[in-house]
Amino acid sequence: MKLYISPISATTLALFYLPIVLWLLWRIARAPRLGRNAKYVAIPTVVVVAYVIVMGDVTMNSLAMSRVCERAGLHIYNKVKVEGYFDTRSGPDEIKRYGYKFIETQRPGGKVARYERQPDGSTTRIEQNEVTAEYEVVYEDKSPVPELGVGSMRRSFVRNRQSGEVIGEWLSFSPMHGWVDRFTLNRWFGVGLQGCSGDRGNASRFPIEILPTKQQSDSNKENSNGES
């Protein structure tokens, strides 16, 4: 199991906390007034208590992450060939990069921008009042997620706008921070611990893995027929 604690916190504990614990164990082991049986009880008790104080919440957070990280990454339930889709975080680059015929995205003021590829390869933009694409990409960020025991969950999914059917999704999780990281990593640097998001190679191709372009699918067929 991976322990979710930052290097800065681990180093701080090793430099300042561990010597104190070792000194205390040495004092117990050398204490003349303690019998052998008492030392056998005291030493492991101190070790457990010392661990729980600084690593108890880290261990619980790490156990939660080990459970949810099995779900992280890309999940495809049904591939659908499309000419385009609606995505609030997308734009005309997806047309050039992947060969979609159109991309629709949100514009300030509630308008919808539709970028469409023309026969000569150029891209035009028109503004319309509503989304016309059949499929859309939805982004959901939730923080914290106490029912899962994690700090945050990011879910990006593709759904049919009419039926609401989710045909694919990308899940990533970030851990809760132990109290040592909240004191060091958050307060000193204002950053968080890296979580799990599956194969990052697929992240850059989301959502084309779920919504392949009709042009791409047709070219794949032609290549297959030519090879056969």
PDB file of N, CA, C and O in Angstrom, residues 104-145:
ATOM      1  N   GLU A 104     -18.970  22.072 -30.437  1.00  0.00           N
ATOM      2  CA  GLU A 104     -19.773  23.128 -29.820  1.00  0.00           C
ATOM      3  C   GLU A 104     -19.271  23.362 -28.403  1.00  0.00           C
ATOM      4  O   GLU A 104     -18.946  22.415 -27.683  1.00  0.00           O
ATOM      5  N   THR A 105     -19.219  24.654 -28.013  1.00  0.00           N
ATOM      6  CA  THR A 105     -18.741  24.993 -26.681  1.00  0.00           C
ATOM      7  C   THR A 105     -19.489  26.202 -26.152  1.00  0.00           C
ATOM      8  O   THR A 105     -20.125  26.936 -26.926  1.00  0.00           O
ATOM      9  N   GLN A 106     -19.427  26.388 -24.847  1.00  0.00           N
ATOM     10  CA  GLN A 106     -20.170  27.480 -24.216  1.00  0.00           C
ATOM     11  C   GLN A 106     -19.430  28.798 -24.375  1.00  0.00           C
ATOM     12  O   GLN A 106     -18.198  28.856 -24.296  1.00  0.00           O
ATOM     13  N   ARG A 107     -20.186  29.852 -24.576  1.00  0.00           N
ATOM     14  CA  ARG A 107     -19.634  31.184 -24.682  1.00  0.00           C
ATOM     15  C   ARG A 107     -20.212  32.059 -23.573  1.00  0.00           C
ATOM     16  O   ARG A 107     -21.266  31.764 -23.017  1.00  0.00           O
ATOM     17  N   PRO A 108     -19.508  33.132 -23.192  1.00  0.00           N
ATOM     18  CA  PRO A 108     -20.050  34.041 -22.175  1.00  0.00           C
ATOM     19  C   PRO A 108     -21.413  34.584 -22.589  1.00  0.00           C
ATOM     20  O   PRO A 108     -21.659  34.858 -23.766  1.00  0.00           O
ATOM     21  N   GLY A 109     -22.293  34.719 -21.619  1.00  0.00           N
ATOM     22  CA  GLY A 109     -23.612  35.243 -21.909  1.00  0.00           C
ATOM     23  C   GLY A 109     -24.627  34.183 -22.271  1.00  0.00           C
ATOM     24  O   GLY A 109     -25.767  34.508 -22.616  1.00  0.00           O
ATOM     25  N   GLY A 110     -24.227  32.904 -22.202  1.00  0.00           N
ATOM     26  CA  GLY A 110     -25.173  31.833 -22.477  1.00  0.00           C
ATOM     27  C   GLY A 110     -25.222  31.370 -23.921  1.00  0.00           C
ATOM     28  O   GLY A 110     -25.918  30.408 -24.245  1.00  0.00           O
ATOM     29  N   LYS A 111     -24.488  32.038 -24.800  1.00  0.00           N
ATOM     30  CA  LYS A 111     -24.456  31.632 -26.200  1.00  0.00           C
ATOM     31  C   LYS A 111     -23.615  30.374 -26.384  1.00  0.00           C
ATOM     32  O   LYS A 111     -22.754  30.045 -25.573  1.00  0.00           O
ATOM     33  N   VAL A 112     -23.901  29.666 -27.470  1.00  0.00           N
ATOM     34  CA  VAL A 112     -23.150  28.463 -27.824  1.00  0.00           C
ATOM     35  C   VAL A 112     -22.390  28.730 -29.116  1.00  0.00           C
ATOM     36  O   VAL A 112     -22.984  29.154 -30.114  1.00  0.00           O
ATOM     37  N   ALA A 113     -21.079  28.512 -29.092  1.00  0.00           N
ATOM     38  CA  ALA A 113     -20.258  28.674 -30.298  1.00  0.00           C
ATOM     39  C   ALA A 113     -20.127  27.317 -30.978  1.00  0.00           C
ATOM     40  O   ALA A 113     -19.799  26.323 -30.332  1.00  0.00           O
ATOM     41  N   ARG A 114     -20.386  27.298 -32.260  1.00  0.00           N
ATOM     42  CA  ARG A 114     -20.245  26.066 -33.048  1.00  0.00           C
ATOM     43  C   ARG A 114     -19.119  26.268 -34.050  1.00  0.00           C
ATOM     44  O   ARG A 114     -19.207  27.130 -34.947  1.00  0.00           O
ATOM     45  N   TYR A 115     -18.048  25.503 -33.894  1.00  0.00           N
ATOM     46  CA  TYR A 115     -16.930  25.521 -34.829  1.00  0.00           C
ATOM     47  C   TYR A 115     -17.114  24.353 -35.797  1.00  0.00           C
ATOM     48  O   TYR A 115     -17.296  23.218 -35.374  1.00  0.00           O
ATOM     49  N   GLU A 116     -17.078  24.656 -37.092  1.00  0.00           N
ATOM     50  CA  GLU A 116     -17.363  23.622 -38.091  1.00  0.00           C
ATOM     51  C   GLU A 116     -16.304  23.627 -39.181  1.00  0.00           C
ATOM     52  O   GLU A 116     -15.897  24.679 -39.687  1.00  0.00           O
ATOM     53  N   ARG A 117     -15.860  22.438 -39.527  1.00  0.00           N
ATOM     54  CA  ARG A 117     -14.842  22.271 -40.566  1.00  0.00           C
ATOM     55  C   ARG A 117     -15.484  22.361 -41.944  1.00  0.00           C
ATOM     56  O   ARG A 117     -16.481  21.703 -42.216  1.00  0.00           O
ATOM     57  N   GLN A 118     -14.888  23.148 -42.808  1.00  0.00           N
ATOM     58  CA  GLN A 118     -15.385  23.337 -44.163  1.00  0.00           C
ATOM     59  C   GLN A 118     -14.646  22.402 -45.132  1.00  0.00           C
ATOM     60  O   GLN A 118     -13.598  21.853 -44.807  1.00  0.00           O
ATOM     61  N   PRO A 119     -15.202  22.198 -46.334  1.00  0.00           N
ATOM     62  CA  PRO A 119     -14.558  21.299 -47.310  1.00  0.00           C
ATOM     63  C   PRO A 119     -13.120  21.682 -47.642  1.00  0.00           C
ATOM     64  O   PRO A 119     -12.299  20.810 -47.958  1.00  0.00           O
ATOM     65  N   ASP A 120     -12.792  22.962 -47.583  1.00  0.00           N
ATOM     66  CA  ASP A 120     -11.426  23.377 -47.911  1.00  0.00           C
ATOM     67  C   ASP A 120     -10.475  23.243 -46.722  1.00  0.00           C
ATOM     68  O   ASP A 120      -9.303  23.610 -46.799  1.00  0.00           O
ATOM     69  N   GLY A 121     -10.970  22.736 -45.596  1.00  0.00           N
ATOM     70  CA  GLY A 121     -10.131  22.539 -44.426  1.00  0.00           C
ATOM     71  C   GLY A 121     -10.169  23.675 -43.433  1.00  0.00           C
ATOM     72  O   GLY A 121      -9.638  23.546 -42.320  1.00  0.00           O
ATOM     73  N   SER A 122     -10.769  24.792 -43.793  1.00  0.00           N
ATOM     74  CA  SER A 122     -10.859  25.919 -42.871  1.00  0.00           C
ATOM     75  C   SER A 122     -11.946  25.660 -41.819  1.00  0.00           C
ATOM     76  O   SER A 122     -12.772  24.752 -41.972  1.00  0.00           O
ATOM     77  N   THR A 123     -11.930  26.454 -40.780  1.00  0.00           N
ATOM     78  CA  THR A 123     -12.909  26.305 -39.699  1.00  0.00           C
ATOM     79  C   THR A 123     -13.700  27.596 -39.540  1.00  0.00           C
ATOM     80  O   THR A 123     -13.111  28.684 -39.446  1.00  0.00           O
ATOM     81  N   THR A 124     -15.010  27.475 -39.529  1.00  0.00           N
ATOM     82  CA  THR A 124     -15.873  28.638 -39.326  1.00  0.00           C
ATOM     83  C   THR A 124     -16.506  28.575 -37.944  1.00  0.00           C
ATOM     84  O   THR A 124     -16.614  27.496 -37.345  1.00  0.00           O
ATOM     85  N   ARG A 125     -16.920  29.725 -37.459  1.00  0.00           N
ATOM     86  CA  ARG A 125     -17.593  29.788 -36.161  1.00  0.00           C
ATOM     87  C   ARG A 125     -18.889  30.558 -36.271  1.00  0.00           C
ATOM     88  O   ARG A 125     -18.925  31.656 -36.842  1.00  0.00           O
ATOM     89  N   ILE A 126     -19.930  29.969 -35.724  1.00  0.00           N
ATOM     90  CA  ILE A 126     -21.209  30.650 -35.649  1.00  0.00           C
ATOM     91  C   ILE A 126     -21.703  30.571 -34.209  1.00  0.00           C
ATOM     92  O   ILE A 126     -21.360  29.636 -33.479  1.00  0.00           O
ATOM     93  N   GLU A 127     -22.488  31.561 -33.793  1.00  0.00           N
ATOM     94  CA  GLU A 127     -23.053  31.553 -32.449  1.00  0.00           C
ATOM     95  C   GLU A 127     -24.526  31.191 -32.544  1.00  0.00           C
ATOM     96  O   GLU A 127     -25.255  31.690 -33.415  1.00  0.00           O
ATOM     97  N   GLN A 128     -24.941  30.303 -31.682  1.00  0.00           N
ATOM     98  CA  GLN A 128     -26.327  29.856 -31.665  1.00  0.00           C
ATOM     99  C   GLN A 128     -26.848  29.894 -30.233  1.00  0.00           C
ATOM    100  O   GLN A 128     -26.089  30.000 -29.275  1.00  0.00           O
ATOM    101  N   ASN A 129     -28.172  29.790 -30.102  1.00  0.00           N
ATOM    102  CA  ASN A 129     -28.802  29.953 -28.788  1.00  0.00           C
ATOM    103  C   ASN A 129     -28.810  28.681 -27.957  1.00  0.00           C
ATOM    104  O   ASN A 129     -28.971  28.737 -26.740  1.00  0.00           O
ATOM    105  N   GLU A 130     -28.650  27.522 -28.593  1.00  0.00           N
ATOM    106  CA  GLU A 130     -28.723  26.275 -27.842  1.00  0.00           C
ATOM    107  C   GLU A 130     -27.790  25.227 -28.439  1.00  0.00           C
ATOM    108  O   GLU A 130     -27.317  25.351 -29.573  1.00  0.00           O
ATOM    109  N   VAL A 131     -27.554  24.195 -27.649  1.00  0.00           N
ATOM    110  CA  VAL A 131     -26.703  23.098 -28.087  1.00  0.00           C
ATOM    111  C   VAL A 131     -27.482  22.202 -29.037  1.00  0.00           C
ATOM    112  O   VAL A 131     -28.642  21.881 -28.798  1.00  0.00           O
ATOM    113  N   THR A 132     -26.838  21.799 -30.126  1.00  0.00           N
ATOM    114  CA  THR A 132     -27.487  20.901 -31.081  1.00  0.00           C
ATOM    115  C   THR A 132     -26.819  19.531 -31.138  1.00  0.00           C
ATOM    116  O   THR A 132     -27.378  18.595 -31.701  1.00  0.00           O
ATOM    117  N   ALA A 133     -25.618  19.405 -30.561  1.00  0.00           N
ATOM    118  CA  ALA A 133     -24.906  18.121 -30.581  1.00  0.00           C
ATOM    119  C   ALA A 133     -25.684  17.074 -29.771  1.00  0.00           C
ATOM    120  O   ALA A 133     -26.330  17.391 -28.771  1.00  0.00           O
ATOM    121  N   GLU A 134     -25.587  15.835 -30.209  1.00  0.00           N
ATOM    122  CA  GLU A 134     -26.286  14.750 -29.521  1.00  0.00           C
ATOM    123  C   GLU A 134     -25.568  14.348 -28.239  1.00  0.00           C
ATOM    124  O   GLU A 134     -26.200  13.959 -27.252  1.00  0.00           O
ATOM    125  N   TYR A 135     -24.237  14.458 -28.238  1.00  0.00           N
ATOM    126  CA  TYR A 135     -23.458  14.039 -27.072  1.00  0.00           C
ATOM    127  C   TYR A 135     -22.704  15.229 -26.488  1.00  0.00           C
ATOM    128  O   TYR A 135     -22.320  16.159 -27.201  1.00  0.00           O
ATOM    129  N   GLU A 136     -22.485  15.175 -25.173  1.00  0.00           N
ATOM    130  CA  GLU A 136     -21.777  16.236 -24.484  1.00  0.00           C
ATOM    131  C   GLU A 136     -20.813  15.662 -23.459  1.00  0.00           C
ATOM    132  O   GLU A 136     -21.000  14.542 -22.967  1.00  0.00           O
ATOM    133  N   VAL A 137     -19.775  16.442 -23.165  1.00  0.00           N
ATOM    134  CA  VAL A 137     -18.817  16.093 -22.121  1.00  0.00           C
ATOM    135  C   VAL A 137     -19.153  16.923 -20.888  1.00  0.00           C
ATOM    136  O   VAL A 137     -19.316  18.144 -20.976  1.00  0.00           O
ATOM    137  N   VAL A 138     -19.264  16.255 -19.745  1.00  0.00           N
ATOM    138  CA  VAL A 138     -19.632  16.911 -18.489  1.00  0.00           C
ATOM    139  C   VAL A 138     -18.492  16.727 -17.492  1.00  0.00           C
ATOM    140  O   VAL A 138     -17.905  15.646 -17.399  1.00  0.00           O
ATOM    141  N   TYR A 139     -18.198  17.789 -16.742  1.00  0.00           N
ATOM    142  CA  TYR A 139     -17.124  17.753 -15.749  1.00  0.00           C
ATOM    143  C   TYR A 139     -17.710  17.953 -14.360  1.00  0.00           C
ATOM    144  O   TYR A 139     -18.471  18.892 -14.128  1.00  0.00           O
ATOM    145  N   GLU A 140     -17.359  17.059 -13.458  1.00  0.00           N
ATOM    146  CA  GLU A 140     -17.817  17.149 -12.083  1.00  0.00           C
ATOM    147  C   GLU A 140     -16.622  17.064 -11.138  1.00  0.00           C
ATOM    148  O   GLU A 140     -15.847  16.116 -11.206  1.00  0.00           O
ATOM    149  N   ASP A 141     -16.465  18.057 -10.287  1.00  0.00           N
ATOM    150  CA  ASP A 141     -15.418  18.056  -9.267  1.00  0.00           C
ATOM    151  C   ASP A 141     -16.097  18.104  -7.904  1.00  0.00           C
ATOM    152  O   ASP A 141     -16.934  18.979  -7.647  1.00  0.00           O
ATOM    153  N   LYS A 142     -15.719  17.179  -7.036  1.00  0.00           N
ATOM    154  CA  LYS A 142     -16.312  17.105  -5.707  1.00  0.00           C
ATOM    155  C   LYS A 142     -15.208  17.068  -4.666  1.00  0.00           C
ATOM    156  O   LYS A 142     -14.285  16.264  -4.766  1.00  0.00           O
ATOM    157  N   SER A 143     -15.306  17.929  -3.654  1.00  0.00           N
ATOM    158  CA  SER A 143     -14.281  17.982  -2.611  1.00  0.00           C
ATOM    159  C   SER A 143     -14.896  18.536  -1.319  1.00  0.00           C
ATOM    160  O   SER A 143     -15.549  19.591  -1.349  1.00  0.00           O
ATOM    161  N   PRO A 144     -14.703  17.835  -0.203  1.00  0.00           N
ATOM    162  CA  PRO A 144     -14.152  16.483  -0.078  1.00  0.00           C
ATOM    163  C   PRO A 144     -15.218  15.439  -0.415  1.00  0.00           C
ATOM    164  O   PRO A 144     -16.369  15.798  -0.706  1.00  0.00           O
ATOM    165  N   VAL A 145     -14.823  14.163  -0.329  1.00  0.00           N
ATOM    166  CA  VAL A 145     -15.754  13.074  -0.603  1.00  0.00           C
ATOM    167  C   VAL A 145     -15.735  12.135   0.610  1.00  0.00           C
ATOM    168  O   VAL A 145     -15.073  11.094   0.597  1.00  0.00           O
TER     169      VAL A 145
END
